[in-house]
Amino acid sequence: PIGSVEVSISCSSNQSSVSCSSEGDQIIYNWTLNGEILEQGPMVRNTTIQLNETSAIGNISCSVKNHVSYGEKTISVEPCH
């Protein structure tokens, strides 16, 4: 089974960097911003996505799944200052 999904955000020079981590075997991650898929693929421990200033507003979700279970965490993103 998948462990808890943790999402964190950091800002630097007008870019948001959002990280997602979870535990489990053969995890596939999926980043969505306001319901639109940004990126997806296999995850090893964690994944990070860069958001530029203009698009980085709203709710970003990291969902993770494998053959056993599914987890998701959503955080709200605001422009970096």
Tab-separated table of C-alpha atoms in Angstrom:
chain	number	residue	atom	x	y	z
A	1	PRO	CA	0.000	0.000	0.000
A	2	ILE	CA	0.917	3.640	-0.479
A	3	GLY	CA	1.999	5.683	2.523
A	4	SER	CA	0.788	9.177	3.271
A	5	VAL	CA	1.197	11.699	0.471
A	6	GLU	CA	3.150	14.821	1.421
A	7	VAL	CA	3.206	17.990	-0.698
A	8	SER	CA	5.405	21.001	-0.015
A	9	ILE	CA	6.052	24.230	-1.883
A	10	SER	CA	9.032	26.580	-2.024
A	11	CYS	CA	9.575	29.869	-3.816
A	12	SER	CA	12.627	31.275	-5.523
A	13	SER	CA	12.990	33.992	-8.173
A	14	ASN	CA	9.394	34.025	-9.409
A	15	GLN	CA	9.174	30.242	-9.611
A	16	SER	CA	7.316	27.871	-7.368
A	17	SER	CA	8.811	24.464	-6.823
A	18	VAL	CA	6.297	21.906	-5.596
A	19	SER	CA	7.428	18.557	-4.223
A	20	CYS	CA	5.401	15.430	-3.619
A	21	SER	CA	6.579	12.361	-1.759
A	22	SER	CA	5.116	9.029	-0.776
A	23	GLU	CA	6.160	5.491	0.041
A	24	GLY	CA	5.211	2.363	-1.838
A	25	ASP	CA	6.085	0.066	-4.713
A	26	GLN	CA	5.634	0.866	-8.389
A	27	ILE	CA	4.012	4.243	-7.783
A	28	ILE	CA	2.667	6.324	-10.657
A	29	TYR	CA	2.319	10.031	-9.855
A	30	ASN	CA	0.050	12.594	-11.454
A	31	TRP	CA	0.298	16.386	-11.021
A	32	THR	CA	-2.816	18.424	-11.758
A	33	LEU	CA	-3.341	22.189	-11.506
A	34	ASN	CA	-6.993	23.236	-11.294
A	35	GLY	CA	-7.983	19.882	-12.740
A	36	GLU	CA	-5.616	19.951	-15.719
A	37	ILE	CA	-2.877	17.333	-15.915
A	38	LEU	CA	0.609	18.880	-15.817
A	39	GLU	CA	2.823	15.843	-15.607
A	40	GLN	CA	2.659	12.150	-14.832
A	41	GLY	CA	4.982	9.202	-14.670
A	42	PRO	CA	6.661	6.657	-12.426
A	43	MET	CA	7.809	7.962	-9.045
A	44	VAL	CA	10.777	6.911	-6.952
A	45	ARG	CA	10.293	8.329	-3.445
A	46	ASN	CA	9.441	11.830	-4.642
A	47	THR	CA	8.765	14.113	-7.586
A	48	THR	CA	9.160	17.870	-8.020
A	49	ILE	CA	7.510	20.170	-10.522
A	50	GLN	CA	8.409	23.772	-11.404
A	51	LEU	CA	5.622	26.292	-11.885
A	52	ASN	CA	6.189	29.650	-13.510
A	53	GLU	CA	4.721	32.831	-12.102
A	54	THR	CA	1.799	33.163	-14.495
A	55	SER	CA	0.365	29.665	-14.271
A	56	ALA	CA	0.977	29.045	-10.579
A	57	ILE	CA	-2.352	30.074	-9.107
A	58	GLY	CA	-5.054	27.761	-7.806
A	59	ASN	CA	-5.081	24.237	-6.469
A	60	ILE	CA	-2.311	21.806	-7.297
A	61	SER	CA	-2.818	18.131	-6.579
A	62	CYS	CA	-0.383	15.267	-6.430
A	63	SER	CA	-2.051	11.902	-6.742
A	64	VAL	CA	-0.169	8.645	-6.429
A	65	LYS	CA	-1.352	5.152	-7.198
A	66	ASN	CA	-0.122	1.617	-7.568
A	67	HIS	CA	-1.739	-1.766	-7.987
A	68	VAL	CA	-2.806	-1.789	-4.335
A	69	SER	CA	-3.982	1.675	-3.377
A	70	TYR	CA	-4.383	5.369	-4.175
A	71	GLY	CA	-3.529	8.589	-2.368
A	72	GLU	CA	-3.882	12.277	-3.100
A	73	LYS	CA	-2.994	15.610	-1.551
A	74	THR	CA	-4.056	19.067	-2.731
A	75	ILE	CA	-2.585	22.400	-1.722
A	76	SER	CA	-3.417	25.908	-2.806
A	77	VAL	CA	-0.745	27.793	-4.762
A	78	GLU	CA	-0.254	31.545	-4.934
A	79	PRO	CA	2.268	33.558	-6.939
A	80	CYS	CA	5.721	33.901	-5.362
A	81	HIS	CA	6.822	37.356	-4.299
